Amino acid sequence: MALLGVNVDHVATVREARKTYEPDPVWAAAEATIGGADIITIHLRKDRRHIQDRDLRLLRQTSATDLNLEMSLADEIVEIALSSRPDMVTLVPENRREVTTEGGLDVLAQSKRVEAAIKRFAELGIPVSLFTDPVEQQLQRSADLGATFVELHTGAYANAKAGRPKEDTLTALEESAAYGRRLGLVVNAGHGLTYQNVTDVVKRLRPHELHIGHSIVSRAIFVGIREAVRQMKEIIHRAQADGRGRQQEKQP
Ligand code: PXP
């Protein structure tokens, strides 16, 4: 069963809009866990625009699920990550002006730094995921450098127009997922996934984990986080059961 990582950064974004104490992403993480989240994800950005050091510290102490720390390769953040020891880390590019993580990490251009970080986390037994675009050379290098996971960036798929453009992005993701698995990588997927578009990703990519934030937090405004997570898990489960049924039909 694909695992669901729930990104609670947007809860912190609302809090930081007023620089107050509510809503608390730590509380949100507990509610998401009750709703069925398998992993809680936070991104401690260098500019601390949403998640704060206090959130990481408290989540480390209280989270009943695995904690995935999204992070850039900035020295300060790497040191914080090493000392807080999350269950896994996801290396992402970070650009001050972006509204959200825009593209995948350029593993080819940053090989040395990525490799050094993977080694340091490996010494503590912390697996590293690289957030990459569905590009063969990026996946090949990710495997060469010793990454455990790649998280395929599904943003282009999420933003593509319905019909041929969307199908093309899905095919590229599907082929990359298969290629990544052949390289021995565990393949995850995330970014821009919604209640409407996640089904095809589950069926075609067969990811190990899905990482979803904005859509779940948006729905949570109306139905609460527990229910929003529960609904997302139900869609994922249904897609997976459907996908399995189809595979069995194909077999002679
Ligand atoms: N995965 C990664 C690596 C991300 O950077 C983000 C955005 O923080 C997500 C998943 C979640 O994306 P979204 O909020 O669009 O669901």
Short mmCIF file of C-alpha atoms and ligand atoms in Angstrom, two decimals:
data_model
loop_
_atom_site.label_atom_id
_atom_site.label_comp_id
_atom_site.label_asym_id
_atom_site.label_seq_id
_atom_site.Cartn_x
_atom_site.Cartn_y
_atom_site.Cartn_z
CA MET A 1 0.00 0.00 0.00
CA ALA A 2 1.42 3.40 -0.95
CA LEU A 3 2.28 5.43 2.11
CA LEU A 4 0.93 8.95 2.52
CA GLY A 5 3.24 11.71 3.68
CA VAL A 6 1.29 14.79 4.75
CA ASN A 7 3.09 18.10 4.46
CA VAL A 8 1.90 20.51 7.17
CA ASP A 9 3.93 23.56 6.03
CA HIS A 10 0.78 25.39 4.95
CA VAL A 11 -0.60 25.28 8.48
CA ALA A 12 2.54 27.12 9.56
CA THR A 13 2.10 29.54 6.66
CA VAL A 14 -1.24 30.64 8.12
CA ARG A 15 0.31 30.99 11.57
CA GLU A 16 3.20 33.04 10.22
CA ALA A 17 0.78 35.38 8.42
CA ARG A 18 0.12 36.80 11.90
CA LYS A 19 3.31 35.68 13.67
CA THR A 20 1.16 34.15 16.37
CA TYR A 21 0.79 30.69 17.95
CA GLU A 22 -2.11 29.36 15.85
CA PRO A 23 -2.78 27.26 13.90
CA ASP A 24 -0.05 24.97 15.20
CA PRO A 25 1.54 22.58 12.66
CA VAL A 26 2.46 20.25 15.53
CA TRP A 27 -1.21 19.91 16.43
CA ALA A 28 -2.01 19.52 12.73
CA ALA A 29 0.50 16.68 12.50
CA ALA A 30 -1.19 14.84 15.39
CA GLU A 31 -4.59 15.26 13.72
CA ALA A 32 -3.18 14.10 10.37
CA THR A 33 -1.77 11.02 12.08
CA ILE A 34 -5.17 10.19 13.58
CA GLY A 35 -6.60 10.57 10.06
CA GLY A 36 -4.13 7.98 8.76
CA ALA A 37 -1.01 9.87 7.66
CA ASP A 38 1.92 7.47 7.47
CA ILE A 39 4.57 10.19 7.41
CA ILE A 40 4.62 13.84 8.46
CA THR A 41 6.65 16.15 6.24
CA ILE A 42 7.94 19.62 7.02
CA HIS A 43 10.29 21.89 5.09
CA LEU A 44 12.59 23.95 7.30
CA ARG A 45 13.50 26.72 4.90
CA LYS A 46 16.51 28.95 5.32
CA ASP A 47 14.22 32.01 5.48
CA ARG A 48 11.91 30.26 8.02
CA ARG A 49 8.91 31.54 6.12
CA HIS A 50 6.64 28.83 7.55
CA ILE A 51 8.12 26.00 9.63
CA GLN A 52 10.20 27.20 12.60
CA ASP A 53 12.97 25.43 14.52
CA ARG A 54 10.55 24.98 17.41
CA ASP A 55 8.18 23.00 15.14
CA LEU A 56 10.94 20.60 14.14
CA ARG A 57 12.02 20.15 17.76
CA LEU A 58 8.49 19.47 19.01
CA LEU A 59 7.59 17.19 16.10
CA ARG A 60 10.72 15.20 16.72
CA GLN A 61 9.56 14.69 20.29
CA THR A 62 5.87 14.06 19.62
CA SER A 63 5.30 12.64 16.15
CA ALA A 64 3.91 9.12 16.24
CA THR A 65 4.72 8.61 12.56
CA ASP A 66 7.97 8.92 10.67
CA LEU A 67 9.14 12.49 10.22
CA ASN A 68 10.45 13.52 6.80
CA LEU A 69 12.46 16.72 6.77
CA GLU A 70 12.56 18.53 3.45
CA MET A 71 15.65 20.66 3.21
CA SER A 72 18.13 22.44 1.01
CA LEU A 73 21.86 21.79 1.14
CA ALA A 74 22.55 25.04 3.06
CA ASP A 75 25.22 24.31 5.70
CA GLU A 76 23.11 25.62 8.59
CA ILE A 77 20.15 23.44 7.64
CA VAL A 78 22.30 20.34 7.14
CA GLU A 79 23.71 20.77 10.67
CA ILE A 80 20.21 21.21 12.16
CA ALA A 81 19.00 18.13 10.29
CA LEU A 82 21.92 16.04 11.52
CA SER A 83 21.34 17.04 15.13
CA SER A 84 17.54 16.61 15.05
CA ARG A 85 17.75 13.19 13.36
CA PRO A 86 14.51 12.94 11.38
CA ASP A 87 13.49 9.50 10.08
CA MET A 88 14.32 10.56 6.53
CA VAL A 89 15.36 13.70 4.69
CA THR A 90 14.35 14.92 1.26
CA LEU A 91 16.83 17.21 -0.48
CA VAL A 92 15.10 19.93 -2.48
CA PRO A 93 16.28 23.04 -4.30
CA GLU A 94 15.42 26.29 -2.56
CA ASN A 95 15.06 29.70 -4.10
CA ARG A 96 14.14 32.74 -2.03
CA ARG A 97 11.63 34.19 -4.45
CA GLU A 98 9.72 30.99 -5.22
CA VAL A 99 6.18 30.50 -3.90
CA THR A 100 6.84 26.76 -3.50
CA THR A 101 9.58 24.32 -4.58
CA GLU A 102 9.60 24.93 -8.29
CA GLY A 103 11.74 22.30 -9.96
CA GLY A 104 13.61 19.18 -8.99
CA LEU A 105 17.07 19.20 -7.48
CA ASP A 106 19.80 19.30 -10.13
CA VAL A 107 21.65 16.23 -8.88
CA LEU A 108 24.08 16.36 -11.82
CA ALA A 109 25.18 19.94 -11.08
CA GLN A 110 25.36 19.41 -7.31
CA SER A 111 26.80 15.89 -7.23
CA LYS A 112 29.64 16.60 -4.79
CA ARG A 113 27.47 18.33 -2.19
CA VAL A 114 24.68 15.78 -2.54
CA GLU A 115 27.10 12.90 -2.13
CA ALA A 116 28.71 14.48 0.94
CA ALA A 117 25.29 15.03 2.54
CA ILE A 118 24.14 11.47 1.77
CA LYS A 119 27.30 10.13 3.44
CA ARG A 120 26.80 12.21 6.57
CA PHE A 121 23.16 11.16 6.92
CA ALA A 122 24.08 7.52 6.21
CA GLU A 123 26.47 7.59 9.17
CA LEU A 124 23.42 8.24 11.36
CA GLY A 125 21.28 5.68 9.53
CA ILE A 126 19.06 8.37 7.98
CA PRO A 127 17.93 7.55 4.42
CA VAL A 128 18.00 10.35 1.85
CA SER A 129 15.41 11.09 -0.81
CA LEU A 130 16.25 13.33 -3.78
CA PHE A 131 13.41 15.40 -5.22
CA THR A 132 14.08 15.08 -8.94
CA ASP A 133 12.45 15.78 -12.25
CA PRO A 134 11.63 12.65 -14.28
CA VAL A 135 14.91 12.71 -16.20
CA GLU A 136 17.00 9.54 -16.65
CA GLN A 137 20.39 11.16 -16.04
CA GLN A 138 19.14 12.67 -12.77
CA LEU A 139 17.92 9.28 -11.59
CA GLN A 140 21.07 7.51 -12.69
CA ARG A 141 23.23 9.99 -10.77
CA SER A 142 20.91 9.76 -7.73
CA ALA A 143 21.49 6.00 -7.64
CA ASP A 144 25.25 6.40 -8.21
CA LEU A 145 25.49 8.80 -5.26
CA GLY A 146 23.76 6.37 -2.91
CA ALA A 147 20.30 7.90 -2.49
CA THR A 148 17.72 5.52 -1.02
CA PHE A 149 14.70 7.26 -2.56
CA VAL A 150 13.88 9.58 -5.38
CA GLU A 151 10.73 11.64 -5.18
CA LEU A 152 9.58 12.31 -8.72
CA HIS A 153 8.36 15.89 -9.17
CA THR A 154 4.75 15.66 -10.32
CA GLY A 155 4.29 19.42 -10.74
CA ALA A 156 4.44 19.39 -14.55
CA TYR A 157 1.78 16.67 -14.61
CA ALA A 158 -0.40 18.60 -12.16
CA ASN A 159 -0.15 21.78 -14.24
CA ALA A 160 -0.48 20.20 -17.70
CA LYS A 161 -3.60 20.78 -19.79
CA ALA A 162 -6.03 17.83 -19.95
CA GLY A 163 -5.62 15.44 -22.86
CA ARG A 164 -2.37 14.84 -24.71
CA PRO A 165 -0.16 17.21 -22.67
CA LYS A 166 -1.24 15.59 -19.40
CA GLU A 167 -0.86 12.09 -20.81
CA ASP A 168 2.67 12.91 -21.99
CA THR A 169 3.73 14.10 -18.53
CA LEU A 170 2.20 10.97 -16.98
CA THR A 171 4.02 8.71 -19.44
CA ALA A 172 7.32 10.44 -18.63
CA LEU A 173 6.69 9.92 -14.91
CA GLU A 174 5.67 6.30 -15.42
CA GLU A 175 8.80 5.53 -17.43
CA SER A 176 10.99 7.32 -14.90
CA ALA A 177 9.43 5.38 -12.04
CA ALA A 178 10.16 2.09 -13.80
CA TYR A 179 13.69 3.23 -14.65
CA GLY A 180 14.34 4.35 -11.06
CA ARG A 181 13.22 0.98 -9.71
CA ARG A 182 15.53 -0.81 -12.17
CA LEU A 183 18.37 1.25 -10.70
CA GLY A 184 17.44 0.01 -7.23
CA LEU A 185 15.88 3.28 -6.06
CA VAL A 186 12.69 3.41 -4.03
CA VAL A 187 10.42 5.69 -6.05
CA ASN A 188 8.13 8.26 -4.41
CA ALA A 189 6.08 11.04 -5.97
CA GLY A 190 4.87 14.46 -4.96
CA HIS A 191 4.02 18.09 -5.66
CA GLY A 192 0.75 19.50 -6.92
CA LEU A 193 -1.17 16.28 -6.22
CA THR A 194 -4.86 16.68 -5.47
CA TYR A 195 -7.97 14.62 -4.75
CA GLN A 196 -8.65 14.80 -8.49
CA ASN A 197 -5.29 13.95 -10.01
CA VAL A 198 -3.72 11.49 -7.56
CA THR A 199 -5.51 8.39 -8.89
CA ASP A 200 -3.59 8.20 -12.18
CA VAL A 201 -0.30 8.76 -10.36
CA VAL A 202 -1.00 5.83 -8.04
CA LYS A 203 -2.09 3.55 -10.88
CA ARG A 204 0.66 4.40 -13.35
CA LEU A 205 3.69 5.17 -11.17
CA ARG A 206 3.02 2.73 -8.33
CA PRO A 207 4.95 4.96 -5.89
CA HIS A 208 6.14 3.77 -2.52
CA GLU A 209 5.17 7.08 -0.90
CA LEU A 210 3.07 10.07 -1.96
CA HIS A 211 3.89 13.47 -0.48
CA ILE A 212 0.96 15.86 -0.45
CA GLY A 213 0.47 19.20 1.27
CA HIS A 214 -1.52 22.02 -0.28
CA SER A 215 -4.57 20.06 -1.39
CA ILE A 216 -5.01 18.28 1.94
CA VAL A 217 -4.56 21.45 4.01
CA SER A 218 -6.99 23.28 1.69
CA ARG A 219 -9.66 20.65 2.16
CA ALA A 220 -8.97 20.60 5.89
CA ILE A 221 -10.29 24.17 6.13
CA PHE A 222 -13.73 22.77 5.37
CA VAL A 223 -13.68 19.24 6.78
CA GLY A 224 -10.81 19.21 9.30
CA ILE A 225 -7.42 17.58 8.87
CA ARG A 226 -8.38 14.12 10.09
CA GLU A 227 -11.17 13.86 7.56
CA ALA A 228 -9.12 15.43 4.76
CA VAL A 229 -6.36 12.86 5.27
CA ARG A 230 -8.87 10.02 5.56
CA GLN A 231 -10.46 11.02 2.24
CA MET A 232 -7.08 11.18 0.48
CA LYS A 233 -6.12 7.76 1.83
CA GLU A 234 -9.39 6.30 0.64
CA ILE A 235 -8.76 7.57 -2.91
CA ILE A 236 -5.22 6.14 -2.86
CA HIS A 237 -6.44 2.77 -1.61
CA ARG A 238 -9.18 2.62 -4.22
CA ALA A 239 -6.73 3.52 -7.00
CA GLN A 240 -4.36 0.85 -5.85
CA ALA A 241 -7.04 -1.83 -5.64
CA ASP A 242 -8.21 -0.81 -9.12
CA GLY A 243 -4.66 -0.89 -10.51
CA ARG A 244 -4.10 -4.37 -9.09
CA GLY A 245 -7.37 -5.61 -10.59
CA ARG A 246 -6.32 -4.35 -13.99
CA GLN A 247 -2.90 -5.99 -13.77
CA GLN A 248 -4.50 -9.35 -12.93
CA GLU A 249 -6.86 -9.00 -15.91
CA LYS A 250 -3.84 -8.53 -18.18
CA GLN A 251 -2.27 -11.80 -17.03
CA PRO A 252 -3.21 -14.91 -19.07
N1 PXP B 1 7.20 17.10 -2.16
C1 PXP B 1 8.15 18.06 -2.12
C2 PXP B 1 9.57 17.66 -2.27
C3 PXP B 1 7.80 19.42 -1.91
O1 PXP B 1 8.75 20.37 -1.90
C4 PXP B 1 6.44 19.74 -1.72
C5 PXP B 1 6.06 21.16 -1.46
O2 PXP B 1 6.50 21.55 -0.21
C6 PXP B 1 5.50 18.70 -1.74
C7 PXP B 1 5.90 17.40 -2.00
C8 PXP B 1 4.05 18.96 -1.52
O3 PXP B 1 3.55 19.70 -2.59
P1 PXP B 1 2.05 20.22 -2.54
O4 PXP B 1 1.96 21.18 -1.41
O5 PXP B 1 1.87 20.84 -3.88
O6 PXP B 1 1.18 19.01 -2.32
#
